PDB file of C-alpha atoms in Angstrom:
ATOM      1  CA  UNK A  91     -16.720  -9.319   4.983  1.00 38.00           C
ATOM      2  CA  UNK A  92     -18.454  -7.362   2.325  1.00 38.00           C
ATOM      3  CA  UNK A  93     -16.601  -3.870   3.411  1.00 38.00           C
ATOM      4  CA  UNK A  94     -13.113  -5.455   2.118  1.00 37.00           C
ATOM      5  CA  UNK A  95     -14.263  -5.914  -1.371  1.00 38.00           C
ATOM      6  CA  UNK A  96     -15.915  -2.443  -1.634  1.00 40.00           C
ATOM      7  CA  UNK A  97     -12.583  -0.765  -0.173  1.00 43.00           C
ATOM      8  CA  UNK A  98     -10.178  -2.363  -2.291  1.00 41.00           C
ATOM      9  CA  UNK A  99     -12.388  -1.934  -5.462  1.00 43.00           C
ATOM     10  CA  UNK A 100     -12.980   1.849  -4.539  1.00 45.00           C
ATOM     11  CA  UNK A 101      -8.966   1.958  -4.796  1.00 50.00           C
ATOM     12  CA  UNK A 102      -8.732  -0.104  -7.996  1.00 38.00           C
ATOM     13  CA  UNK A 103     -10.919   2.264  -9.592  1.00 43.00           C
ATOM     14  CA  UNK A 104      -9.106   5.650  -8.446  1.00 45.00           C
ATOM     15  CA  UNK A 105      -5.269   3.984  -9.416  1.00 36.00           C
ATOM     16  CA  UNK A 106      -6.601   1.985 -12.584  1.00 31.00           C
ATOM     17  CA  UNK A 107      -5.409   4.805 -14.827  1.00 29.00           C
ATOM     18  CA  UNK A 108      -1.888   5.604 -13.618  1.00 31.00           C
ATOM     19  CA  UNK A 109       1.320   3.689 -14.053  1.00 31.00           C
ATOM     20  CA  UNK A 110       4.628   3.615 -12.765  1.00 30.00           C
ATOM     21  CA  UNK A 111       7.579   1.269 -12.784  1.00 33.00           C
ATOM     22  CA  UNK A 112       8.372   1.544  -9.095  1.00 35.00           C
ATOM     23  CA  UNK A 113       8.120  -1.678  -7.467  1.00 34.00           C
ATOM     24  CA  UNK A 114       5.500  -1.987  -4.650  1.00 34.00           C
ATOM     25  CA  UNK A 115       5.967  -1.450  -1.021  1.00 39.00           C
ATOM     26  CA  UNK A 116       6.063  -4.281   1.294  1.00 42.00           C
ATOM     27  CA  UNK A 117       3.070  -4.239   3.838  1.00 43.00           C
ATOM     28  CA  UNK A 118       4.617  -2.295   7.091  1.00 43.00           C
ATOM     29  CA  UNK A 119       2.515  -3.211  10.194  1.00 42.00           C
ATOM     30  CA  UNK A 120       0.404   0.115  11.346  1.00 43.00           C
ATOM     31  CA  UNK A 121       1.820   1.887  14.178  1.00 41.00           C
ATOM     32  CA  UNK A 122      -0.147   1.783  17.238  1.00 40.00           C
ATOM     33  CA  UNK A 123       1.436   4.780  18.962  1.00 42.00           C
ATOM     34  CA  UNK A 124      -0.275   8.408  18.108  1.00 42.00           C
ATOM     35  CA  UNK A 125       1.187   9.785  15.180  1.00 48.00           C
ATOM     36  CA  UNK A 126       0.810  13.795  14.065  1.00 54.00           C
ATOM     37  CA  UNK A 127      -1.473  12.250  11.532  1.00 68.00           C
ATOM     38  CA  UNK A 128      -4.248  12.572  13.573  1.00 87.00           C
ATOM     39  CA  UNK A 129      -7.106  13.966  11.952  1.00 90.00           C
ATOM     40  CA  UNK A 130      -9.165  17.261  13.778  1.00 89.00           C
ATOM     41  CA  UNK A 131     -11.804  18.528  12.714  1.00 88.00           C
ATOM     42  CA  UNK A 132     -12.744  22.081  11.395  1.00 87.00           C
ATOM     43  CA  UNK A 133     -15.761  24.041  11.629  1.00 83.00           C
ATOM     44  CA  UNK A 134     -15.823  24.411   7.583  1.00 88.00           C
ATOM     45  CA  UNK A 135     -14.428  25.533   4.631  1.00 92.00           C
ATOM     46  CA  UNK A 136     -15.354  29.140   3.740  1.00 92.00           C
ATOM     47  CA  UNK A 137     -17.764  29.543   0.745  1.00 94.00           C
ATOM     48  CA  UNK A 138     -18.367  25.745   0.949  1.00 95.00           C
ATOM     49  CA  UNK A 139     -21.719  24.018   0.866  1.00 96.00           C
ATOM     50  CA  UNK A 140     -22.493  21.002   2.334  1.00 96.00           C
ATOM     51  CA  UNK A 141     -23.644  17.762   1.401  1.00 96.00           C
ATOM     52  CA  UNK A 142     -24.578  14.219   3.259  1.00 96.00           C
ATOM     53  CA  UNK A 143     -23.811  10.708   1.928  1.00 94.00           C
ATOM     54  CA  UNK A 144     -25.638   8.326   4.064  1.00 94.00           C
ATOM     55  CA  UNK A 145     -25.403  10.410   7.165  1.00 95.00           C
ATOM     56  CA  UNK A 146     -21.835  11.268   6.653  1.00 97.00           C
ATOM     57  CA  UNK A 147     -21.452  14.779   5.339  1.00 96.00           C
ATOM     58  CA  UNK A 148     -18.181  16.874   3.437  1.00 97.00           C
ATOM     59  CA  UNK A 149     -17.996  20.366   2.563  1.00 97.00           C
ATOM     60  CA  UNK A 150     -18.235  21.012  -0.809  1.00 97.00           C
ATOM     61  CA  UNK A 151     -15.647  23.941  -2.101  1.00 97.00           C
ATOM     62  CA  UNK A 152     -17.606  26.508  -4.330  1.00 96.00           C
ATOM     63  CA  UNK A 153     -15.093  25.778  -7.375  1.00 95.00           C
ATOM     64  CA  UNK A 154     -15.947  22.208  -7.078  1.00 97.00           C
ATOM     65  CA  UNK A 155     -18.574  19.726  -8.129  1.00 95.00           C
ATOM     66  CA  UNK A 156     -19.912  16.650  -6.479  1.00 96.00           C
ATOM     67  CA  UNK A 157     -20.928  13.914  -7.790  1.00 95.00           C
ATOM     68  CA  UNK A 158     -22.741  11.116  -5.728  1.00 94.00           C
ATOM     69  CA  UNK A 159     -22.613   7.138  -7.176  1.00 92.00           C
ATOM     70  CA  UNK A 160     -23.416   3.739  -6.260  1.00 90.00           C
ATOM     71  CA  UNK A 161     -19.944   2.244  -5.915  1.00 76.00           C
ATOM     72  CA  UNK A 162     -21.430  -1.853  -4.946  1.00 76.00           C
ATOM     73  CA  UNK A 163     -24.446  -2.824  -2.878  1.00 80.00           C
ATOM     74  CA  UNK A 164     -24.664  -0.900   0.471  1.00 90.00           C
ATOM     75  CA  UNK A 165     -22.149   1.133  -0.705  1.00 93.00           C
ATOM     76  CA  UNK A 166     -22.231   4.795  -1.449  1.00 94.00           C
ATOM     77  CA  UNK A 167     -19.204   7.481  -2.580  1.00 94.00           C
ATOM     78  CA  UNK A 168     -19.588  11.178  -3.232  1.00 95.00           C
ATOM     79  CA  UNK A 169     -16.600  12.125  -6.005  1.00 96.00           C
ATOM     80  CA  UNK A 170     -15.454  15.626  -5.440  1.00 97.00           C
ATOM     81  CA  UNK A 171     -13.608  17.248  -8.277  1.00 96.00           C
ATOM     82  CA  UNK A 172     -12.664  20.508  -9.331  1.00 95.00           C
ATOM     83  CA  UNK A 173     -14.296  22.320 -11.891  1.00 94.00           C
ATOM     84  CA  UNK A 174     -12.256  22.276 -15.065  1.00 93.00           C
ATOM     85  CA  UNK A 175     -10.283  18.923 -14.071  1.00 93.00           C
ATOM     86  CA  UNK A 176      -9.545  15.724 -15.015  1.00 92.00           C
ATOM     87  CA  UNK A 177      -9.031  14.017 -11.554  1.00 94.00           C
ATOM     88  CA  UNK A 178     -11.462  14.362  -8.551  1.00 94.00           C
ATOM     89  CA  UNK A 179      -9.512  15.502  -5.492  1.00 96.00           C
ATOM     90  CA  UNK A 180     -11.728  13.992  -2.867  1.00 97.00           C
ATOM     91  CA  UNK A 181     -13.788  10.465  -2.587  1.00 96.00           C
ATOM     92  CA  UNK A 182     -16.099  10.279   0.365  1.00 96.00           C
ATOM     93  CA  UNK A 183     -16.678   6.206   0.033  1.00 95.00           C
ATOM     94  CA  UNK A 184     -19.253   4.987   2.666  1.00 96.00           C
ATOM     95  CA  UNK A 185     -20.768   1.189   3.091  1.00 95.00           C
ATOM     96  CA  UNK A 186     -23.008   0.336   5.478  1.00 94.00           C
ATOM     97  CA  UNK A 187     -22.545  -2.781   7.315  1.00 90.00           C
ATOM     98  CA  UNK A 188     -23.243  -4.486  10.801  1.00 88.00           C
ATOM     99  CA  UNK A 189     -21.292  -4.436  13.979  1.00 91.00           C
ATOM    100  CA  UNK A 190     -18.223  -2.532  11.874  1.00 94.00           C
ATOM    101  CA  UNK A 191     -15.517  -2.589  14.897  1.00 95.00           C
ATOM    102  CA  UNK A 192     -11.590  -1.421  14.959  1.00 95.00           C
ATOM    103  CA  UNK A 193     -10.608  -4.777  13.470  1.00 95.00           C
ATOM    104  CA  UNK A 194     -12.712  -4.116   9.988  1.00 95.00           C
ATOM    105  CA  UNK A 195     -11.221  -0.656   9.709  1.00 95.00           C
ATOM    106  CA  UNK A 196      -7.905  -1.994   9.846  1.00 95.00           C
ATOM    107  CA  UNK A 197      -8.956  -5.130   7.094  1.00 94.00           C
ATOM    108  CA  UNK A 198     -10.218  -2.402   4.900  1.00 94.00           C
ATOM    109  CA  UNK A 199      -7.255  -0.437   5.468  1.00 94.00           C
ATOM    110  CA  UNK A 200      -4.569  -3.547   4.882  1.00 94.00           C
ATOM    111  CA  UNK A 201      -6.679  -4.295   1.819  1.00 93.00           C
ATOM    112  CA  UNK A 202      -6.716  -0.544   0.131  1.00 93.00           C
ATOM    113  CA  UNK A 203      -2.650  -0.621   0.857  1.00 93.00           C
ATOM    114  CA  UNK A 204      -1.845  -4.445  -0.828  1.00 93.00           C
ATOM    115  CA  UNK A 205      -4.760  -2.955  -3.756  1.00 91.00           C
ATOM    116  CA  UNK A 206      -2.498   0.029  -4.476  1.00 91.00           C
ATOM    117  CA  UNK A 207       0.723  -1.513  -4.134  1.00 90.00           C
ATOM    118  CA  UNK A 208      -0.629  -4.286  -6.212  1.00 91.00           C
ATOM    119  CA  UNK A 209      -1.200  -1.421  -9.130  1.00 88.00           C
ATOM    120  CA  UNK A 210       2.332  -0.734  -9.456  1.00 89.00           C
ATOM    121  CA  UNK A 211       1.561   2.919  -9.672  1.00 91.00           C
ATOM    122  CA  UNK A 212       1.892   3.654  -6.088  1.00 92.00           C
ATOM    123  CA  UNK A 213       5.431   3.898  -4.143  1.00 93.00           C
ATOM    124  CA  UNK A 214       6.532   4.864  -1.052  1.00 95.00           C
ATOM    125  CA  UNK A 215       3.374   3.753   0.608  1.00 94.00           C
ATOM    126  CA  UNK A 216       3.108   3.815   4.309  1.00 95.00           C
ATOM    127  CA  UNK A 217       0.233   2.980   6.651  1.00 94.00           C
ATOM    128  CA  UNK A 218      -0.583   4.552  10.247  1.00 94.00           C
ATOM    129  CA  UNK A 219      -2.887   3.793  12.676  1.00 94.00           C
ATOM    130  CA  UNK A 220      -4.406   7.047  14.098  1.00 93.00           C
ATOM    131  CA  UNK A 221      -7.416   9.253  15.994  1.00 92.00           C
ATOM    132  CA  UNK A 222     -10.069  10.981  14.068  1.00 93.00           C
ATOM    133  CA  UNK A 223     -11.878  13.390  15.988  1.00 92.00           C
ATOM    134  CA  UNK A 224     -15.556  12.390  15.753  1.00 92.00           C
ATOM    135  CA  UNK A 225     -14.759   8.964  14.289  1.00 94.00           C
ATOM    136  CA  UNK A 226     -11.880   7.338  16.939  1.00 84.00           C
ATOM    137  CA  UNK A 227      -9.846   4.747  15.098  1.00 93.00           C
ATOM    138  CA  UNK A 228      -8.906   5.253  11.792  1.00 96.00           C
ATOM    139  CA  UNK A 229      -6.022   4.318   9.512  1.00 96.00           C
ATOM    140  CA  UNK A 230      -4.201   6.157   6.982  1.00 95.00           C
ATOM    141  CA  UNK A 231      -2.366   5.086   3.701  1.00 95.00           C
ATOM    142  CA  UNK A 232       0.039   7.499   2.403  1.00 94.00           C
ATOM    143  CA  UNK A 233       2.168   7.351  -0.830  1.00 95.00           C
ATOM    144  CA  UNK A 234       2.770   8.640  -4.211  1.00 95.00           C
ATOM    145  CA  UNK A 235       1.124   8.058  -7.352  1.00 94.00           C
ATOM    146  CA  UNK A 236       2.480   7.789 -11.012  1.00 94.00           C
ATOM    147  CA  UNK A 237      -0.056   8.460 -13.651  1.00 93.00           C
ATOM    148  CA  UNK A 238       0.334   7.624 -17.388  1.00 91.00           C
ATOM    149  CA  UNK A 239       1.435  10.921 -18.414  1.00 93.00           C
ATOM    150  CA  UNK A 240       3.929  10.625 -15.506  1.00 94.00           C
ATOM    151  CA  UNK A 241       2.607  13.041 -12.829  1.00 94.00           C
ATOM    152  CA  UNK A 242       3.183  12.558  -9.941  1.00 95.00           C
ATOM    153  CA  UNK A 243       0.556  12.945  -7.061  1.00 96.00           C
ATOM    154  CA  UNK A 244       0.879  12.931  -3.377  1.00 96.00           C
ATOM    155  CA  UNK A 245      -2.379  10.387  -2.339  1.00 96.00           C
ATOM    156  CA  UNK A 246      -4.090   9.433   1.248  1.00 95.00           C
ATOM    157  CA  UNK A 247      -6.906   7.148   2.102  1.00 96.00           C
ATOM    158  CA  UNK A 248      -8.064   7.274   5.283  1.00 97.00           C
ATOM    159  CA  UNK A 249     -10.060   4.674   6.341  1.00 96.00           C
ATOM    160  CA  UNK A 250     -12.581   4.675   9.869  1.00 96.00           C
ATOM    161  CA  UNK A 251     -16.370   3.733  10.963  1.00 96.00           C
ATOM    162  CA  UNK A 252     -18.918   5.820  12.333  1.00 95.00           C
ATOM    163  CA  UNK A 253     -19.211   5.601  16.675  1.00 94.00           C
ATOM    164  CA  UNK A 254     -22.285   3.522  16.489  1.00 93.00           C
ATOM    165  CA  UNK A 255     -20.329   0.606  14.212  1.00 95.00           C
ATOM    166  CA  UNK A 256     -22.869   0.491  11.105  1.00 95.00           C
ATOM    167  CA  UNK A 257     -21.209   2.502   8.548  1.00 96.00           C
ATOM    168  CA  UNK A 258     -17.058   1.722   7.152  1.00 96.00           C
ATOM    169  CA  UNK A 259     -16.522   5.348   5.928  1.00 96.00           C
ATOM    170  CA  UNK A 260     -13.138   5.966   3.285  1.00 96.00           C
ATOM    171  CA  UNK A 261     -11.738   9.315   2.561  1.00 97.00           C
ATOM    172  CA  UNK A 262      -9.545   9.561  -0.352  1.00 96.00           C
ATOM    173  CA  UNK A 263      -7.302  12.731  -1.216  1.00 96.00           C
ATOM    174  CA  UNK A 264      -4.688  13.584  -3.444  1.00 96.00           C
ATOM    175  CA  UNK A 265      -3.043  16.597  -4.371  1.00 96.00           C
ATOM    176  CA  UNK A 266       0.340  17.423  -6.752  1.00 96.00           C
ATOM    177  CA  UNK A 267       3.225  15.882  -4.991  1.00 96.00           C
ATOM    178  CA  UNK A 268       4.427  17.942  -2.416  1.00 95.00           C
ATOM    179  CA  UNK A 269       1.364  19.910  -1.659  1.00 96.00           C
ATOM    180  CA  UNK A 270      -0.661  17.509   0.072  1.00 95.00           C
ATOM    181  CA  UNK A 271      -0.511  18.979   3.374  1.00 92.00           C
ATOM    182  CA  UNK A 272      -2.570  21.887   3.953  1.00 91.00           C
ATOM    183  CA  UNK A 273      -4.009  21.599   0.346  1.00 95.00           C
ATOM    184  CA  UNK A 274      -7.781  22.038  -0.081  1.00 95.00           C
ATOM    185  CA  UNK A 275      -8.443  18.136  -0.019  1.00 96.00           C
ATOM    186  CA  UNK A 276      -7.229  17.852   3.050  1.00 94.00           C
ATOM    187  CA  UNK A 277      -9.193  20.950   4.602  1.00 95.00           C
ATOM    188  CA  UNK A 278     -12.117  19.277   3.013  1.00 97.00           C
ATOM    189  CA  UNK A 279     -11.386  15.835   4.534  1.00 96.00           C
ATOM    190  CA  UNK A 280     -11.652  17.703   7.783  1.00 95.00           C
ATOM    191  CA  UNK A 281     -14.571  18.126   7.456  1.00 96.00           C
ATOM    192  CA  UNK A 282     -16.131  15.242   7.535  1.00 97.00           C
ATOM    193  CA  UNK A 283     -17.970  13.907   9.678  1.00 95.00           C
ATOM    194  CA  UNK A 284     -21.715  12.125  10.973  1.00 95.00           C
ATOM    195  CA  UNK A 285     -24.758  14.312  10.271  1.00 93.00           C
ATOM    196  CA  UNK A 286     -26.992  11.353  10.464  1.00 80.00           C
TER     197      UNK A 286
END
């Protein structure tokens, strides 16, 4: 299925630049039982504008620029990044595709986890099956990434498909370790959702 490739190569080109000598994870089955993961959505981020990517829109914070590129045919991601920085903070990845069900979310997902652990820049790496409000069934890969310069980030890439099965959409976010939760990537990733 085309959607692997574009997944995993989405994640090849967002780890390419780090390095770590951790050793990779092994590949942990997804959880099936609801986990606080679970994704709700939010009405918007204040002083945020908002843009579409093939149907699927994000709020864009007012300090931040987006940036929308052809990733591989069909596919489409929207690379959010603070002004001023070196790393975007948010990648809204979306490939269109036929009859996308449950089980292609979850081989995009098991692909983006072996890609990063693969890297040997990523560590701790877990993977959860949960709920995203206005999606359903998504997955989630958590873990920690080593750039060169030995920072260490605090990454997720969520991975789901639209209700009507024609569009895989990815959400990547990162923050400075420690701060992922409640940072502004992940208020942003709450925000998306279909507007078309």
């Amino acid at each position: 299925m085309r959607v692997w490739g574009a997944t995993a190569a989405v994640v090849a080109v967002l780890a390419v630049s780090a390095c770590s000598g951790d050793e990779p994870a092994d590949g942990a089955a997804p959880s099936a039982q609801p986990t606080a993961w679970d994704i709700t959505a939010t009405e918007g981020v204040d002083g945020a504008s908002r843009q579409v990517v093939d149907g699927i829109g994000v709020d864009v914070p007012a300090d931040f620029t987006a940036d929308e590129r052809t990733a591989a045919d069909d596919t489409t991601q929207l690379v959010l990044q603070r002004d001023g920085a070196t790393r975007s903070e948010v990648n809204v990845t979306v490939t269109r595709e036929e009859d996308v069900d449950d089980a292609a979310v979850d081989a995009a997902a098991a692909t983006a986890f072996a890609q990063l652990g693969a890297t040997g820049s990523a560590s701790d790496l877990v993977r959860e099956t949960l709920t995203w409000e206005g999606f359903g069934h998504a997955v989630a890969v958590q873990g920690v990434l080593t750039l060169e310069d030995g920072t260490e980030l605090d990454v997720e890439y969520v991975t789901t498909r639209d209700p009507q099965g024609t569009r895989l959409v990815a959400v990547w976010t990162e923050a400075p370790r420690g701060e992922l939760d409640g940072s502004v990537a992940h208020e942003v990733l709450r925000t998306v959702r279909v507007d078309g």
